[in-house]
Coordinates of N, CA, C and O and ligand atoms in Angstrom, one line a residue:
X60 N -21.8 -65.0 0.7 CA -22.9 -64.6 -0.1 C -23.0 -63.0 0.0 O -22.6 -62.5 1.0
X61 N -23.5 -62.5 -0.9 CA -23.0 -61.4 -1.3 C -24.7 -60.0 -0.7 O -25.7 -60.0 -1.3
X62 N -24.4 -59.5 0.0 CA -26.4 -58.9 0.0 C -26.9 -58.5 -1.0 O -26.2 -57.9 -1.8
X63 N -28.0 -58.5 -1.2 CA -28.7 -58.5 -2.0 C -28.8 -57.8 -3.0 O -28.8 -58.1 -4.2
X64 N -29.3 -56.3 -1.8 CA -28.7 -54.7 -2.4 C -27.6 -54.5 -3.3 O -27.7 -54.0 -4.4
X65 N -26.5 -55.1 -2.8 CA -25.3 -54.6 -3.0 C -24.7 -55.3 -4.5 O -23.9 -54.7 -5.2
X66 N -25.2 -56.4 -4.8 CA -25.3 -57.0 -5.9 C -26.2 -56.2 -6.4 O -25.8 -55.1 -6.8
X67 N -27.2 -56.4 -6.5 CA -28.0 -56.1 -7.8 C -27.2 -54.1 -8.1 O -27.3 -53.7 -9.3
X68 N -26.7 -53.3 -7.2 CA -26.3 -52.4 -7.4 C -25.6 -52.3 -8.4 O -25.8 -51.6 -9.3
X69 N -24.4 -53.3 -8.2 CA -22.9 -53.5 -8.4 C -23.8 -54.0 -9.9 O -23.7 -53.1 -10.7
X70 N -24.7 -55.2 -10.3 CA -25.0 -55.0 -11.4 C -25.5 -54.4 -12.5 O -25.0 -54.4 -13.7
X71 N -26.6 -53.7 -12.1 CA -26.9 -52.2 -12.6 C -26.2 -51.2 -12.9 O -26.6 -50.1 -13.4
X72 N -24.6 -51.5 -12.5 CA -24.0 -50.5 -13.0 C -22.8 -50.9 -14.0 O -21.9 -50.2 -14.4
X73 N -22.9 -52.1 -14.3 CA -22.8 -52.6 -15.9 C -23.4 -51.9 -16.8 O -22.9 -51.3 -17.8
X74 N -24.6 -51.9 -16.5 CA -25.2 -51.3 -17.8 C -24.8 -49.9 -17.6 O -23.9 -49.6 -18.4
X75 N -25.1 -48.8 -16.8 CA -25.1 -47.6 -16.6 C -23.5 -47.3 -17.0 O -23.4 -46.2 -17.5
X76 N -22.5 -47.9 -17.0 CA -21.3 -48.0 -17.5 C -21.1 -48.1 -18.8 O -20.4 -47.3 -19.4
X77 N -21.8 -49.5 -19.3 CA -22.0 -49.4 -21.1 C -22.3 -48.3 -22.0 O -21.8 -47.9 -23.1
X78 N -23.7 -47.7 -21.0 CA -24.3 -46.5 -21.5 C -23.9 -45.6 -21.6 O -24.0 -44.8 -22.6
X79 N -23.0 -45.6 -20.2 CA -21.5 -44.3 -20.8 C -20.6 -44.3 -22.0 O -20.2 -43.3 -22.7
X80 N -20.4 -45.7 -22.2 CA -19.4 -46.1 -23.7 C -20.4 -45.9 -24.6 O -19.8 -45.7 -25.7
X81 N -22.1 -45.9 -24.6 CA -22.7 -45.8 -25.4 C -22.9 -44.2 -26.1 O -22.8 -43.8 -27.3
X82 N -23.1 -43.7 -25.1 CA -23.3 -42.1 -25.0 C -21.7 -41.3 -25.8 O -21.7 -40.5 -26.7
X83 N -20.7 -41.8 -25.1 CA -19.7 -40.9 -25.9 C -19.2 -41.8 -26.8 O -18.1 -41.3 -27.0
X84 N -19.3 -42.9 -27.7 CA -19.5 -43.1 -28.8 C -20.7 -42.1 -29.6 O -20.4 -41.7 -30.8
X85 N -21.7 -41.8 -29.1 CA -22.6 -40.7 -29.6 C -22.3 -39.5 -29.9 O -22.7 -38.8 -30.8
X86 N -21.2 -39.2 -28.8 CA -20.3 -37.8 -28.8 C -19.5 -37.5 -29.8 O -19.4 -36.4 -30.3
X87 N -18.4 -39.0 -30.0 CA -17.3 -39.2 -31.1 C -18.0 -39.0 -32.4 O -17.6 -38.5 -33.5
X88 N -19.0 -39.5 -32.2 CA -19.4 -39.7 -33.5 C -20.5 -38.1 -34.6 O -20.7 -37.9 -35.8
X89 N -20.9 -37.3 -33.2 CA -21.1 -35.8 -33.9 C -19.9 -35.2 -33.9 O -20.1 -34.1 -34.5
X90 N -18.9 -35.3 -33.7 CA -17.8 -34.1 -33.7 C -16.8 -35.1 -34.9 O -16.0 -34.5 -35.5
X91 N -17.1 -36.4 -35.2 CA -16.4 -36.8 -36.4 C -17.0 -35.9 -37.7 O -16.3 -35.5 -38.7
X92 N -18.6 -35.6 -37.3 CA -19.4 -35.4 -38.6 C -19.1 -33.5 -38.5 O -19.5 -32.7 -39.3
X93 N -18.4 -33.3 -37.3 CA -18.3 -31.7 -37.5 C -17.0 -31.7 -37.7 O -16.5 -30.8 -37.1
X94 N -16.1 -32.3 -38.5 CA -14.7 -32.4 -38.4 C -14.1 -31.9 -37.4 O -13.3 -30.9 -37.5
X95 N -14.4 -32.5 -36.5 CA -13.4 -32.5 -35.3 C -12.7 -33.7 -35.0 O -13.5 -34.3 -34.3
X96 N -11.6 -34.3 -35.0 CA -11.1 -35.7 -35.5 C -10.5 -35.8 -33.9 O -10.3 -36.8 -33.2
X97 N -10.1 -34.6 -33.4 CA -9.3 -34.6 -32.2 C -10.4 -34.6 -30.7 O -9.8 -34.7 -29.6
X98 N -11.4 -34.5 -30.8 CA -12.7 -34.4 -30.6 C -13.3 -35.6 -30.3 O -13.7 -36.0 -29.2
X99 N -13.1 -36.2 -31.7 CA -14.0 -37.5 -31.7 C -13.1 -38.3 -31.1 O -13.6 -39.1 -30.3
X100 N -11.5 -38.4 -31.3 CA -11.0 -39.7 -31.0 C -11.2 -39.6 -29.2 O -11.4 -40.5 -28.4
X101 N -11.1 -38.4 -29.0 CA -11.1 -37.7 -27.0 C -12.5 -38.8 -26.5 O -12.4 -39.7 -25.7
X102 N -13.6 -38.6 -27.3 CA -14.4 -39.6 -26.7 C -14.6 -41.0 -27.3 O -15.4 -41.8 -26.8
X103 N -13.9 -41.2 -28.3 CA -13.8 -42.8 -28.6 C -13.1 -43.1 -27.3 O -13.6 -43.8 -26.4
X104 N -12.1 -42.8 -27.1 CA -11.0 -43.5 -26.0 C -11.9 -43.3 -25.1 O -11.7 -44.1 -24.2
X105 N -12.7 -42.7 -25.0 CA -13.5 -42.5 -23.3 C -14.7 -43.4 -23.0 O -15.2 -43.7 -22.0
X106 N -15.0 -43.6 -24.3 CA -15.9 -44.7 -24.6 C -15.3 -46.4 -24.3 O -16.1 -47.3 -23.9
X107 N -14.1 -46.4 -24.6 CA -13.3 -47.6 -24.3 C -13.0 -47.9 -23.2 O -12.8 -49.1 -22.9
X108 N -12.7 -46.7 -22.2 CA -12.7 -46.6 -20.7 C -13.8 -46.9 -20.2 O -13.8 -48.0 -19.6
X109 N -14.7 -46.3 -20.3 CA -16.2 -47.2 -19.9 C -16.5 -48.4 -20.1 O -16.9 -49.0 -19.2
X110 N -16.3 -48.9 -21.3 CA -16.4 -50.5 -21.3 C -15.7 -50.9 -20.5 O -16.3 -51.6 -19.6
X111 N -14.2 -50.6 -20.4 CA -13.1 -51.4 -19.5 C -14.1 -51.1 -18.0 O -13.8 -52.2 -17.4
X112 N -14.9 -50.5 -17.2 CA -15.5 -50.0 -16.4 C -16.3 -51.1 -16.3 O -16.3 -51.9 -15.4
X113 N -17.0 -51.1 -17.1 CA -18.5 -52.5 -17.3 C -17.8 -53.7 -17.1 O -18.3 -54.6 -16.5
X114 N -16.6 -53.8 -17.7 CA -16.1 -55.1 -17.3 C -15.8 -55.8 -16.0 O -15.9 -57.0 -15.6
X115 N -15.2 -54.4 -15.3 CA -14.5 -54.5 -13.6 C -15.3 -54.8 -13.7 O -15.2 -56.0 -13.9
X116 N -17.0 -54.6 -13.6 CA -18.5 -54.7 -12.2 C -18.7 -55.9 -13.1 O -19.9 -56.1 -13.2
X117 N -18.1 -56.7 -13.7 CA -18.4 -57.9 -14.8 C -17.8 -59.1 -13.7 O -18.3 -60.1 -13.2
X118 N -16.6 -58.4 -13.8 CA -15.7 -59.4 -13.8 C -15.8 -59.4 -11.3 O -15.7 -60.3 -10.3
X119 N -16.1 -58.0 -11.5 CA -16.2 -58.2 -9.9 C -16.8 -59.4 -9.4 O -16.4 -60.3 -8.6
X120 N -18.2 -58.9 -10.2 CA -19.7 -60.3 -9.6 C -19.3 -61.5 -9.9 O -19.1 -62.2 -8.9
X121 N -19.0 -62.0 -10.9 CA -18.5 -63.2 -11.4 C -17.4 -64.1 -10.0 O -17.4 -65.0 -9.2
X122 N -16.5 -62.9 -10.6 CA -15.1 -63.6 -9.0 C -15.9 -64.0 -7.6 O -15.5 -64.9 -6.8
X123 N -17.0 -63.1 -7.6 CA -17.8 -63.4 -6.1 C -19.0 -64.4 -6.2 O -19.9 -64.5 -5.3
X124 N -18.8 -65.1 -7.4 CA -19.9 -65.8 -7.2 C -21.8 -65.3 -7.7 O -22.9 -65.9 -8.0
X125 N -21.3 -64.3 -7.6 CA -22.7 -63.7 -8.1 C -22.8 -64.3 -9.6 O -21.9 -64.8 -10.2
X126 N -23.9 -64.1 -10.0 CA -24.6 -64.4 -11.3 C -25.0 -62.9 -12.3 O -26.0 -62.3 -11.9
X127 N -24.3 -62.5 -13.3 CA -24.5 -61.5 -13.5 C -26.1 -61.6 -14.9 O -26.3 -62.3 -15.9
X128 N -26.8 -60.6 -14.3 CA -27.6 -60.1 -15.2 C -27.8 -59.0 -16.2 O -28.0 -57.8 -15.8
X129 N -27.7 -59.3 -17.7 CA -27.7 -58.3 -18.7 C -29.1 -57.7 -19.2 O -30.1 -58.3 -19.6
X130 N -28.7 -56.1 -18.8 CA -30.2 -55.5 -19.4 C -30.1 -54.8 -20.8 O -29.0 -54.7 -21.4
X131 N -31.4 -54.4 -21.3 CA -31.0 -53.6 -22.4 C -30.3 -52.1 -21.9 O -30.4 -51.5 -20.8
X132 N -29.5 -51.7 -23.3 CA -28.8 -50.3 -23.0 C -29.5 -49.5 -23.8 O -29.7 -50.1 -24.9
X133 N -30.0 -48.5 -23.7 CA -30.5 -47.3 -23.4 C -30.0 -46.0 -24.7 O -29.0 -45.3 -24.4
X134 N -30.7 -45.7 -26.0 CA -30.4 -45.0 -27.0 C -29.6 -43.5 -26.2 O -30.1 -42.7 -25.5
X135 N -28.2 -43.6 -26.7 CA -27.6 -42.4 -26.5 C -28.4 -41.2 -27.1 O -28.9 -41.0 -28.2
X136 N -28.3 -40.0 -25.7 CA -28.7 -38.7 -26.0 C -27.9 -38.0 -27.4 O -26.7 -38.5 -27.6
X137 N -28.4 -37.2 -28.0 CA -27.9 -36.7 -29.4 C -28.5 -35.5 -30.1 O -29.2 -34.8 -29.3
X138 N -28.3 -35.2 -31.2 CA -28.8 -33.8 -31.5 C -28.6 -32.7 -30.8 O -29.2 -32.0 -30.0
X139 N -27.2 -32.5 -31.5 CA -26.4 -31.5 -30.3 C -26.5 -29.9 -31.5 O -26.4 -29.9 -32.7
X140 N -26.8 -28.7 -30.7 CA -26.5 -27.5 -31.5 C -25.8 -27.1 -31.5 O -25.5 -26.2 -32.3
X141 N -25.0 -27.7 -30.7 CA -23.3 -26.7 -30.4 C -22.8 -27.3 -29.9 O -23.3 -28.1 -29.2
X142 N -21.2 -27.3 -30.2 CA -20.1 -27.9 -30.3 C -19.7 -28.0 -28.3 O -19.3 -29.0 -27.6
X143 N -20.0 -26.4 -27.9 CA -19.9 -27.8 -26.3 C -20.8 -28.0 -25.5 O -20.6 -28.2 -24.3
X144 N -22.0 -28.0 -26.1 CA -23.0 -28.9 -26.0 C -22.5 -30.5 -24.8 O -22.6 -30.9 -23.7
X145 N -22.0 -30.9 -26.1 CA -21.8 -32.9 -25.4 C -21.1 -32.8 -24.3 O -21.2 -33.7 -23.5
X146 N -20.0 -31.4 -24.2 CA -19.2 -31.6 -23.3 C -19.8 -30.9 -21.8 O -19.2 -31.0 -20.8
X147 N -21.0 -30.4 -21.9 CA -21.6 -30.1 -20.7 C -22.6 -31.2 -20.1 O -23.2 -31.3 -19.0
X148 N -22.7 -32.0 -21.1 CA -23.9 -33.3 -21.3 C -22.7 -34.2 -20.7 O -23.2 -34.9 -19.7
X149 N -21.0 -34.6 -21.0 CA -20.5 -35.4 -20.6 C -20.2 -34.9 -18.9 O -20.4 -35.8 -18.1
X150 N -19.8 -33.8 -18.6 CA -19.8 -33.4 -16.9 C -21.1 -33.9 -16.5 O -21.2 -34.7 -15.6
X151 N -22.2 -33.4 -17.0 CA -23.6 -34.1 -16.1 C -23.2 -35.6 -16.1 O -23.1 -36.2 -15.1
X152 N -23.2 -36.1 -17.1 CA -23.2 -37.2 -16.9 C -22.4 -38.0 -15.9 O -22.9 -38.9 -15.2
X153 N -20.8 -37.8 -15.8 CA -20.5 -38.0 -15.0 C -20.3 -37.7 -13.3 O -19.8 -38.2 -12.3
X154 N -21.2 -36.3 -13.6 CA -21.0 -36.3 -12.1 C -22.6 -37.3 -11.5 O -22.7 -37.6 -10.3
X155 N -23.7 -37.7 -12.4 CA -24.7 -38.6 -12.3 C -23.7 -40.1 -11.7 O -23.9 -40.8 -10.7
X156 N -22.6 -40.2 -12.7 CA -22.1 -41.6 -12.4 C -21.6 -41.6 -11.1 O -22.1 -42.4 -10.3
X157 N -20.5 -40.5 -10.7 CA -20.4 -40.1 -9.5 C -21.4 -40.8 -8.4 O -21.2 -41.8 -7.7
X158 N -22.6 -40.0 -8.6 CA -23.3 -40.2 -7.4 C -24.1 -41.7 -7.1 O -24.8 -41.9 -6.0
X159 N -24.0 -42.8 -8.6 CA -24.2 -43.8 -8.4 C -23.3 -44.5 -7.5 O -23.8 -45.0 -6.5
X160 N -21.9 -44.8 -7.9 CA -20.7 -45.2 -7.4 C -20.9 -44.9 -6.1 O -20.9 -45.8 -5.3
X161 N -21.2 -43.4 -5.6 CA -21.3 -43.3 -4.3 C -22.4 -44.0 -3.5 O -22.2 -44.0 -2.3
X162 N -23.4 -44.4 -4.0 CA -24.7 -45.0 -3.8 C -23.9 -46.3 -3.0 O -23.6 -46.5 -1.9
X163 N -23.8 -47.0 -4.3 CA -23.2 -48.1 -4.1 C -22.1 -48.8 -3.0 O -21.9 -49.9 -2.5
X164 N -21.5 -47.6 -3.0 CA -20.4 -47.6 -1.7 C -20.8 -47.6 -0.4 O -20.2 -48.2 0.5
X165 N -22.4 -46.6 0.0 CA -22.8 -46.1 1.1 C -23.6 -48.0 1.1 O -23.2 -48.8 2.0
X166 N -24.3 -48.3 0.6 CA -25.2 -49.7 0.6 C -24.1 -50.6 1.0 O -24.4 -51.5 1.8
X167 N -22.8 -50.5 0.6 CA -22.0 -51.4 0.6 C -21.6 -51.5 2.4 O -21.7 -52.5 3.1
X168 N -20.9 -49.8 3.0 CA -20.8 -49.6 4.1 C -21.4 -50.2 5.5 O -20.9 -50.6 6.5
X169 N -23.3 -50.1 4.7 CA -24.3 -50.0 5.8 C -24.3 -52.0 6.0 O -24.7 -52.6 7.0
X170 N -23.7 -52.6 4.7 CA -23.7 -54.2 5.5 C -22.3 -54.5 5.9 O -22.1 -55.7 6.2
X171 N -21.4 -53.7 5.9 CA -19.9 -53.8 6.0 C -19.6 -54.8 5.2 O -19.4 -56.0 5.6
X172 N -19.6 -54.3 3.7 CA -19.0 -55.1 2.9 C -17.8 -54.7 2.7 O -17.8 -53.8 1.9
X173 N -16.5 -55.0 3.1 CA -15.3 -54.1 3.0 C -14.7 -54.7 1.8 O -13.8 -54.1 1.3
X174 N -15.1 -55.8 1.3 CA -14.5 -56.3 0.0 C -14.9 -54.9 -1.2 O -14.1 -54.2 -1.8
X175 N -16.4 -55.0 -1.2 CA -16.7 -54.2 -1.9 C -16.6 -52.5 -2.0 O -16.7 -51.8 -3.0
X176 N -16.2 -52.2 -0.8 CA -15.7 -51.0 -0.6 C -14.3 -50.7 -1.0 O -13.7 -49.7 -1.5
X177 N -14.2 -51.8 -0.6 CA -12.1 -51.8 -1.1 C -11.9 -51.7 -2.9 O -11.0 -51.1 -3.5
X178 N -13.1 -52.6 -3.6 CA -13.1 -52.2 -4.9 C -13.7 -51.2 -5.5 O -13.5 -50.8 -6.7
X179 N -14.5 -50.8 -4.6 CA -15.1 -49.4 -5.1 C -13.8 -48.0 -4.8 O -13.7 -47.0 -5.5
X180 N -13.3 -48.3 -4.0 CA -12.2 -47.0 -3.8 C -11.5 -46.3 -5.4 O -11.3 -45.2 -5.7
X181 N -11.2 -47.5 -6.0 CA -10.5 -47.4 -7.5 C -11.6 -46.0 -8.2 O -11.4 -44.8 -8.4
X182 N -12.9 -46.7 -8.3 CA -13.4 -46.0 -8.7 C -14.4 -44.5 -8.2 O -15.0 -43.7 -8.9
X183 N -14.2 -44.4 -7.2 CA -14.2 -43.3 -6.3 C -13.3 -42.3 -7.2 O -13.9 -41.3 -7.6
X184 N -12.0 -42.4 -7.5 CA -11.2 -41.7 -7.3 C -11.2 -41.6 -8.9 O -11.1 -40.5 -9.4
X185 N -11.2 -42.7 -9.6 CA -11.7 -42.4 -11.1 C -12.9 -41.2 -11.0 O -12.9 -40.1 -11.4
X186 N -13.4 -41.6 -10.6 CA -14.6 -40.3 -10.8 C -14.2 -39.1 -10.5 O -14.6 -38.3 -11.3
X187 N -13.2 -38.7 -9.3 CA -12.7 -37.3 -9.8 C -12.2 -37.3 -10.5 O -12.4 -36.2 -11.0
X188 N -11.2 -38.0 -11.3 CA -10.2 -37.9 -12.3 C -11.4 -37.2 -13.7 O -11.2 -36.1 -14.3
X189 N -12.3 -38.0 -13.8 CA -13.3 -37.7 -15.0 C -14.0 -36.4 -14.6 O -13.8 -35.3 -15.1
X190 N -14.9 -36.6 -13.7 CA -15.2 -34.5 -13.5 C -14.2 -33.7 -13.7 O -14.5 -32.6 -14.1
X191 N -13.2 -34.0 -13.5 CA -11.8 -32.8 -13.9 C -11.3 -32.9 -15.1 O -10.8 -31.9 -15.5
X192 N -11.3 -34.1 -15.9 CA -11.1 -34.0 -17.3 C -12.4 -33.1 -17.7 O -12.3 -32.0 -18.2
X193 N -13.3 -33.6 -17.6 CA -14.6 -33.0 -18.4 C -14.7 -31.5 -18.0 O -14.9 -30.9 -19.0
X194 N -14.5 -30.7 -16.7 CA -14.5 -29.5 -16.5 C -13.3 -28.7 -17.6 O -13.5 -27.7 -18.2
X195 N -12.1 -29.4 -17.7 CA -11.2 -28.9 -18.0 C -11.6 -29.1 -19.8 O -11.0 -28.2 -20.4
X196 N -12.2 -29.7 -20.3 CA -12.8 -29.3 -21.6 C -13.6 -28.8 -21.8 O -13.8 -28.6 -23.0
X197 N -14.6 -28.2 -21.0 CA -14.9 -27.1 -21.4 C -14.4 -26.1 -20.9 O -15.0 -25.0 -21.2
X198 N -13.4 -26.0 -20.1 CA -12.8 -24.6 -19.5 C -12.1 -24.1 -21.2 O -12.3 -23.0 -21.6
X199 N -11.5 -25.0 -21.8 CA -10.7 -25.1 -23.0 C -11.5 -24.7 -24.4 O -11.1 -24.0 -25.3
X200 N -13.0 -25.4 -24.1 CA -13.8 -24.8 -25.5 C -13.9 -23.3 -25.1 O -13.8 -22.4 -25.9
X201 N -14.3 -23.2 -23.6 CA -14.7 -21.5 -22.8 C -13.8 -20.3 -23.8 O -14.2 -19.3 -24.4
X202 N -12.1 -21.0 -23.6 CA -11.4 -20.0 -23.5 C -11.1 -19.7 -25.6 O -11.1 -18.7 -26.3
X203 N -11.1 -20.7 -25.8 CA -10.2 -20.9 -27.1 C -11.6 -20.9 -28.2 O -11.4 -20.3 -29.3
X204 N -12.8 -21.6 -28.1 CA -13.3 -22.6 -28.8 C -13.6 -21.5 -30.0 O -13.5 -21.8 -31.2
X205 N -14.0 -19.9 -29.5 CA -14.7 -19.3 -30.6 C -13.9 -18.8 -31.5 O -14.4 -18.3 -32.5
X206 N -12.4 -18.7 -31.2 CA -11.2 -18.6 -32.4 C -10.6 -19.9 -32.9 O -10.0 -20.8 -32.3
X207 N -11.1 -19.8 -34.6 CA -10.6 -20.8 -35.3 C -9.0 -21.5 -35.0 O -8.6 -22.7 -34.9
X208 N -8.5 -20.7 -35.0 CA -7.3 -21.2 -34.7 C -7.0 -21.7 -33.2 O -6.1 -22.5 -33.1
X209 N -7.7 -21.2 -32.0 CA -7.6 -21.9 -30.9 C -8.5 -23.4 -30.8 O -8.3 -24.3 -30.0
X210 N -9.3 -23.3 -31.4 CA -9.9 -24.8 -31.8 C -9.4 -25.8 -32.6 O -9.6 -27.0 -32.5
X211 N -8.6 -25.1 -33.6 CA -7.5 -25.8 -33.9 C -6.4 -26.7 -32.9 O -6.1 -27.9 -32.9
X212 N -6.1 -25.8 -32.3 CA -5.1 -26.3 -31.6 C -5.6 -27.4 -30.6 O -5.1 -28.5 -30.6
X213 N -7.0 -27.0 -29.7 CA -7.3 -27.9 -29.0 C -7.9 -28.6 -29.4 O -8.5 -29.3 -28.5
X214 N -8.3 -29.0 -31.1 CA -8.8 -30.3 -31.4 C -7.2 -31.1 -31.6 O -7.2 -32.3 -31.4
X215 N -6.2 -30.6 -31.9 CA -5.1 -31.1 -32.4 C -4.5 -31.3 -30.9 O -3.3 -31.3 -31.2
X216 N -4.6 -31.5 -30.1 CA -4.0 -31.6 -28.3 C -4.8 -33.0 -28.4 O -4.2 -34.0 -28.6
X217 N -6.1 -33.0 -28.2 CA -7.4 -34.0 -28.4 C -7.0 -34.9 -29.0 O -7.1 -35.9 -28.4
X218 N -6.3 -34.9 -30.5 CA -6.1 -35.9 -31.0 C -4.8 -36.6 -30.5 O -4.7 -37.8 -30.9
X219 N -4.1 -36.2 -29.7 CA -3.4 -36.8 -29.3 C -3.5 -38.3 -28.4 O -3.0 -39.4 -28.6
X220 N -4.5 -37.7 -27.4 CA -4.7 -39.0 -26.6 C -4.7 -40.5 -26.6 O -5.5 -40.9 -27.4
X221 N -4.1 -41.3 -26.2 CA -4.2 -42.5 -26.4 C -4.6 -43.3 -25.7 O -4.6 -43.0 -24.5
X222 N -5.0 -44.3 -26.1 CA -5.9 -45.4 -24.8 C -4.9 -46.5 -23.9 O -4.0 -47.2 -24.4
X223 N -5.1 -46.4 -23.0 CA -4.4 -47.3 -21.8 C -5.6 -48.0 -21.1 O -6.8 -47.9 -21.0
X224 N -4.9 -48.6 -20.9 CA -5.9 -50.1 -19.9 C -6.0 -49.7 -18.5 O -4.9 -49.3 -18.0
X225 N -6.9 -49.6 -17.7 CA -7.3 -49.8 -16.4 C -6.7 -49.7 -15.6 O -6.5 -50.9 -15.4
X226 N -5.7 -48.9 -14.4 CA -4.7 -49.6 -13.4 C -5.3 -50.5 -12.8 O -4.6 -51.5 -12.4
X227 N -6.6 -50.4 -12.4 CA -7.2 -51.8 -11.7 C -7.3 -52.9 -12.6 O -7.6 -52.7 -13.8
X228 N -6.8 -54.3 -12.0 CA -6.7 -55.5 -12.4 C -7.8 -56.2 -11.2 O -8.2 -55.7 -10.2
X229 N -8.2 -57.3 -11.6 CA -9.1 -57.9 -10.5 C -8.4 -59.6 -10.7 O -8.8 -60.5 -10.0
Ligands
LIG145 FE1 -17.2 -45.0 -15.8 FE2 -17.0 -42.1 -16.7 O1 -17.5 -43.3 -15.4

């Protein structure tokens, strides 16, 4: 049986996960309307990563027996004036997710859940991966964003990206 804490954590961050796929769907979807196509697809895919994210804490509880509970998700922030706007809105945000994950890991510690610590490590380390993607877009809007033609380019780099599946499997 799983404590208490540590579940309903591991729950709650289903949603707070969704909300991420919610949120930069919100993102893709101002930089589609600013023709930014390389932009938008950067956080569609990132939005799909977050789902894949809601799913692991889905699919975690379930394997363990837990009973998962769905809340409502939460109207993505919007109404951006400026183009890197979302992308200082997406580092806060993740470094917020950051410190959930870490929440969760420390609750996890204090009952020596090592199952759950062992599954949290993946995402530990996802999380720096994402503060350094997100730093590194706006180091990129910093340098380039206010010449047309270097916005060019780094919407056209952006659009490249493609979506991959999760290395974690459960
Ligand atoms: Fe699932 Fe971007 O944290």
């Amino acid at each position: 049986m799983m404590n208490a804490n540590v579940s309903g954590l591991l729950n709650n961050q289903i949603n707070k996960e969704l909300y991420s796929a919610y949120l930069y769907l919100e993102f893709s979807n101002y930089y589609e309307s600013r023709g930014l196509n390389g932009f938008a697809n950067w956080f569609k895919i990132q939005a799909m990563e977050e789902r894949d994210h809601a799913m692991l804490f889905y699919q975690y509880l379930q394997d363990n027996n837990e009973k998962v509970t769905l809340e409502a998700i939460d109207k993505p922030t919007s109404n951006f004036k400026s183009d890197d706007e979302p992308l200082k809105a997406a580092l806060e945000h993740e470094k917020y997710v950051t410190s959930l994950i870490n929440n969760i890991y420390s609750a996890a510690y204090e009952v020596k859940d090592f199952r759950t610590m062992q599954f949290l490590d993946w995402f530990i380390k996802e999380q720096g991966e994402e503060e350094t993607n997100a730093n590194d877009l706006i180091t990129k809007m910093e340098l380039f964003g206010s010449d047309p033609k270097g916005l060019y380019m780094v919407n056209s780099e952006l659009a490249s990206r493609v979506y991959s599946p999760p290395s974690l499997t459960l």
